[in-house]
């Protein structure tokens, strides 16, 4: 994930019920706006050969964010099953989070524990019970289905456990008795058959005599492919339905944040650690726990073994990511410990052996003992994730690569280019990667819909002989259909450049609607249902209709009329206190439009963000260092060709200050972000419908207590920025956001030409299609996604879903009208 502190962690709650059927057979969609049609032409050259598209072109990225694992894909129904929750994970946690006690019980961490890695256990007094609340609204059970209960227990004098499932209306299954023998720890099992369906269940364990409990577990028998310790079926099936070429795992920020030490007595059992694969294999009761970067506990029940099995089950290439010993995601520190670096390099070599080694090897034998003697056929491995310290990262990356290539020369070792699509970190990282002839570089970016519509040609100019690109994380800011349209338009450019872009995955994959740290996300769920976002439907359409080779094609564009940058001006902060003074706005001829020295009041300013603003000593001051966007604005949204002057002073907090211009409303503006990203760089960002993209950035910080003169000169679509009277930089925002994009590919197996067209505008696109001299059948299979731009799929409503139809007017030259706001795939059979 790209986690700059100047990007909002969007919190979205989507509605609730079951997903509607995805595809139905209906006639070809009629033009949505017959009176509003734009004419285009697409010319295809089927005799020419474009780039080959690898089978692994599109995949998925699974990161444990938004409770994607525990409470999500991992099918365990008991939350905090081993009483390991801690304030290190979340300030609100205790070892009894999600449990209620009737009687007397306490969590202990003494020598009586189950094992050294499972540090805590529950001591339950005679005649007492504990009840678990599960995830979301409770424990989900379905009538007639079986649920396997297990617990590790010991009782000095033996005991009987009574295990029951119930909700507010009564029992959900017949209660079970479990006899605990006298003596040490042992695992006990029983099975329930649900007599009713409920999403609000509770699991209760009562003990007749004093007993110790750990690893209290309840699993649905019906999991995806494998049980026990299986995966939630509906979520895994959504991954499988995409037919992904690869599965990237486990991060993201999970691999390059926190301590790089292991989970052992020698390291003090550090909980906030980077994700390290050896913590996550073997019997689940012996696996480590971790403090997840996203603010909750990570049980590692879904570990590397389960990940490799999932990739195999869905027919995807596994693509693991290992720590490079340089933290990111706002932490940005390089670990200087040669012994620790060597240990992580050896761990990476051991991971390859675990995946691919014969059963006679040390780690191949461990894989076989877990139930998989056959190798997992690992071919690609990524070192590091979004490191903001490219020089420090690359020094360590080279050591990993040298060791891997020496022992496993067939493994493709992937590097990265930092957390953004441009800027000094990106440029430095790419130069290092090119100079070292790295095989593949992972790029990440989260941008506005406009950015994606403007940057279809991003990879057209990349060096064909340089490193290949893995677009490991990307998304526009939202789950509405307009976001899917913009991403689809961008994806046509990915396919056109399939000789450079070899892998691509939208991110993040999953979000539990009650535990959201990051949005947008591809699949939303709760404890009883899941639903596909509009973005998922776009990804699925592309992923299941890739083709094997690009067929060269050209298309006419949309006439673009771009007026000047217009808008009011604004002041803001992000996790910082700041003071502003001497605001002046003049037109191009020097005539005053706004002047405010804050000697009177602040009545000219409209407060549209958070924070606490007040007049202090003739300055306008924002004092809340927790607030993230405190925008106040003044002036006329029709202003253009003006000069803005502001005197700005950072008072306290993490970052610098924000000076806005071209302000249309709360979601559409530009701002000069001075001292952003934890006061490490400055940038101009453009917000479009609430989603931000970086237009220009440079390294640099802002001093606390120093007054800066900030000047912004707007002329037409050219903007020049000055800091303390010196030109800092500038940009011209004149790149059209082209709404009509296309690409054509060929399916070698069927011979089909697949014409893929995105029409991301409110008018239909009447299009003359010239297939050259191709001999084609008259009928084409059509799959269309069409909806209102703001349409959002929820649990109860699915306005964005594919519609399949047949078009019978295909010829070497024919006309097709693509509906407004649509993604359309025509599969045309060649004779």
Tab-separated table of N, CA, C and O in Angstrom, residues 70 80-86 89 117-120 215 262-263 269-274 279-280 284-292 296-301:
chain	number	residue	atom	x	y	z
A	70	UNK	N	-8.093	-12.856	9.397
A	70	UNK	CA	-8.930	-13.186	10.550
A	70	UNK	C	-10.231	-12.384	10.472
A	70	UNK	O	-10.227	-11.160	10.357
A	80	UNK	N	-10.084	-13.830	18.646
A	80	UNK	CA	-9.164	-13.869	19.782
A	80	UNK	C	-9.168	-15.249	20.426
A	80	UNK	O	-9.269	-15.396	21.642
A	81	UNK	N	-9.028	-16.275	19.581
A	81	UNK	CA	-9.204	-17.654	20.045
A	81	UNK	C	-8.147	-18.099	21.029
A	81	UNK	O	-8.367	-19.025	21.805
A	82	UNK	N	-6.974	-17.452	21.006
A	82	UNK	CA	-5.913	-17.896	21.919
A	82	UNK	C	-5.572	-16.838	22.960
A	82	UNK	O	-4.513	-16.886	23.578
A	83	UNK	N	-6.464	-15.871	23.150
A	83	UNK	CA	-6.349	-14.866	24.209
A	83	UNK	C	-5.065	-14.046	24.107
A	83	UNK	O	-4.480	-13.627	25.094
A	84	UNK	N	-4.646	-13.808	22.868
A	84	UNK	CA	-3.382	-13.119	22.633
A	84	UNK	C	-3.551	-11.631	22.306
A	84	UNK	O	-2.557	-10.952	22.063
A	85	UNK	N	-4.781	-11.131	22.256
A	85	UNK	CA	-4.956	-9.716	21.940
A	85	UNK	C	-4.229	-8.856	22.966
A	85	UNK	O	-4.184	-9.185	24.160
A	86	UNK	N	-3.682	-7.735	22.498
A	86	UNK	CA	-2.832	-6.917	23.357
A	86	UNK	C	-2.984	-5.443	22.990
A	86	UNK	O	-3.346	-5.102	21.857
A	89	UNK	N	-1.349	-4.330	19.856
A	89	UNK	CA	-2.115	-4.450	18.624
A	89	UNK	C	-3.043	-3.251	18.436
A	89	UNK	O	-3.156	-2.700	17.345
A	117	UNK	N	5.516	-20.055	22.090
A	117	UNK	CA	5.031	-19.035	21.153
A	117	UNK	C	3.595	-18.630	21.448
A	117	UNK	O	3.183	-17.536	21.093
A	118	UNK	N	2.844	-19.543	22.047
A	118	UNK	CA	1.465	-19.231	22.434
A	118	UNK	C	1.516	-18.766	23.888
A	118	UNK	O	1.370	-19.540	24.823
A	119	UNK	N	1.713	-17.475	24.062
A	119	UNK	CA	2.166	-16.939	25.348
A	119	UNK	C	1.077	-16.885	26.425
A	119	UNK	O	1.379	-16.935	27.608
A	120	UNK	N	-0.173	-16.738	26.023
A	120	UNK	CA	-1.253	-16.541	26.996
A	120	UNK	C	-2.254	-17.688	26.938
A	120	UNK	O	-2.433	-18.323	25.901
A	215	UNK	N	-6.632	-21.796	22.414
A	215	UNK	CA	-6.986	-22.129	21.031
A	215	UNK	C	-8.420	-22.643	20.937
A	215	UNK	O	-8.703	-23.728	20.425
A	262	UNK	N	12.866	-11.776	15.163
A	262	UNK	CA	11.932	-12.894	15.165
A	262	UNK	C	11.094	-12.866	16.445
A	262	UNK	O	11.222	-11.966	17.271
A	263	UNK	N	10.222	-13.860	16.585
A	263	UNK	CA	9.357	-13.958	17.763
A	263	UNK	C	9.929	-15.026	18.679
A	263	UNK	O	9.622	-16.210	18.548
A	269	UNK	N	10.179	-11.493	22.408
A	269	UNK	CA	8.857	-11.752	21.829
A	269	UNK	C	8.202	-10.468	21.326
A	269	UNK	O	7.098	-10.100	21.715
A	270	UNK	N	8.919	-9.789	20.460
A	270	UNK	CA	8.396	-8.528	19.918
A	270	UNK	C	7.167	-8.795	19.061
A	270	UNK	O	7.200	-9.615	18.147
A	271	UNK	N	6.102	-8.063	19.344
A	271	UNK	CA	4.843	-8.313	18.645
A	271	UNK	C	4.731	-7.500	17.355
A	271	UNK	O	4.184	-7.991	16.364
A	272	UNK	N	5.172	-6.263	17.367
A	272	UNK	CA	5.026	-5.410	16.172
A	272	UNK	C	6.198	-5.682	15.237
A	272	UNK	O	7.191	-4.972	15.219
A	273	UNK	N	6.057	-6.757	14.451
A	273	UNK	CA	7.149	-7.210	13.600
A	273	UNK	C	6.719	-7.204	12.144
A	273	UNK	O	5.531	-7.270	11.818
A	274	UNK	N	7.708	-7.176	11.269
A	274	UNK	CA	7.423	-7.411	9.859
A	274	UNK	C	6.953	-8.857	9.686
A	274	UNK	O	7.273	-9.733	10.490
A	279	UNK	N	7.212	-17.664	10.862
A	279	UNK	CA	6.262	-17.515	11.964
A	279	UNK	C	4.920	-18.153	11.641
A	279	UNK	O	4.091	-18.336	12.534
A	280	UNK	N	4.668	-18.453	10.371
A	280	UNK	CA	3.300	-18.710	9.913
A	280	UNK	C	3.043	-20.123	9.436
A	280	UNK	O	1.988	-20.387	8.853
A	284	UNK	N	-1.141	-24.814	13.923
A	284	UNK	CA	-1.603	-23.442	14.184
A	284	UNK	C	-1.375	-23.029	15.631
A	284	UNK	O	-1.119	-21.848	15.914
A	285	UNK	N	-1.437	-23.981	16.554
A	285	UNK	CA	-1.254	-23.611	17.963
A	285	UNK	C	0.192	-23.268	18.285
A	285	UNK	O	0.475	-22.713	19.350
A	286	UNK	N	1.119	-23.573	17.358
A	286	UNK	CA	2.525	-23.250	17.575
A	286	UNK	C	2.998	-22.051	16.759
A	286	UNK	O	4.160	-21.671	16.824
A	287	UNK	N	2.108	-21.437	15.986
A	287	UNK	CA	2.495	-20.278	15.183
A	287	UNK	C	2.524	-19.025	16.047
A	287	UNK	O	1.803	-18.911	17.041
A	288	UNK	N	3.357	-18.096	15.638
A	288	UNK	CA	3.445	-16.825	16.353
A	288	UNK	C	2.192	-15.998	16.106
A	288	UNK	O	1.399	-16.275	15.197
A	289	UNK	N	2.005	-14.978	16.923
A	289	UNK	CA	0.997	-13.954	16.639
A	289	UNK	C	1.747	-12.672	16.316
A	289	UNK	O	2.946	-12.550	16.539
A	290	UNK	N	1.029	-11.698	15.795
A	290	UNK	CA	1.692	-10.450	15.443
A	290	UNK	C	0.735	-9.285	15.632
A	290	UNK	O	-0.487	-9.441	15.568
A	291	UNK	N	1.316	-8.131	15.851
A	291	UNK	CA	0.555	-6.894	15.870
A	291	UNK	C	0.482	-6.382	14.444
A	291	UNK	O	1.476	-5.927	13.897
A	292	UNK	N	-0.688	-6.466	13.844
A	292	UNK	CA	-0.865	-6.062	12.458
A	292	UNK	C	-0.697	-4.551	12.327
A	292	UNK	O	-1.225	-3.779	13.124
A	296	UNK	N	-4.782	-4.164	14.383
A	296	UNK	CA	-5.443	-5.276	15.048
A	296	UNK	C	-4.473	-6.434	15.185
A	296	UNK	O	-3.303	-6.321	14.826
A	297	UNK	N	-4.943	-7.545	15.740
A	297	UNK	CA	-4.100	-8.714	15.963
A	297	UNK	C	-4.141	-9.637	14.750
A	297	UNK	O	-5.165	-9.751	14.084
A	298	UNK	N	-3.031	-10.278	14.489
A	298	UNK	CA	-2.902	-11.176	13.341
A	298	UNK	C	-2.544	-12.560	13.878
A	298	UNK	O	-1.477	-12.750	14.452
A	299	UNK	N	-3.442	-13.530	13.697
A	299	UNK	CA	-3.214	-14.839	14.325
A	299	UNK	C	-2.252	-15.710	13.534
A	299	UNK	O	-1.704	-16.665	14.072
A	300	UNK	N	-2.072	-15.433	12.239
A	300	UNK	CA	-1.270	-16.263	11.335
A	300	UNK	C	-1.864	-17.651	11.129
A	300	UNK	O	-1.173	-18.582	10.701
A	301	UNK	N	-3.168	-17.793	11.425
A	301	UNK	CA	-3.834	-19.039	11.053
A	301	UNK	C	-3.806	-19.217	9.552
A	301	UNK	O	-3.648	-20.327	9.047
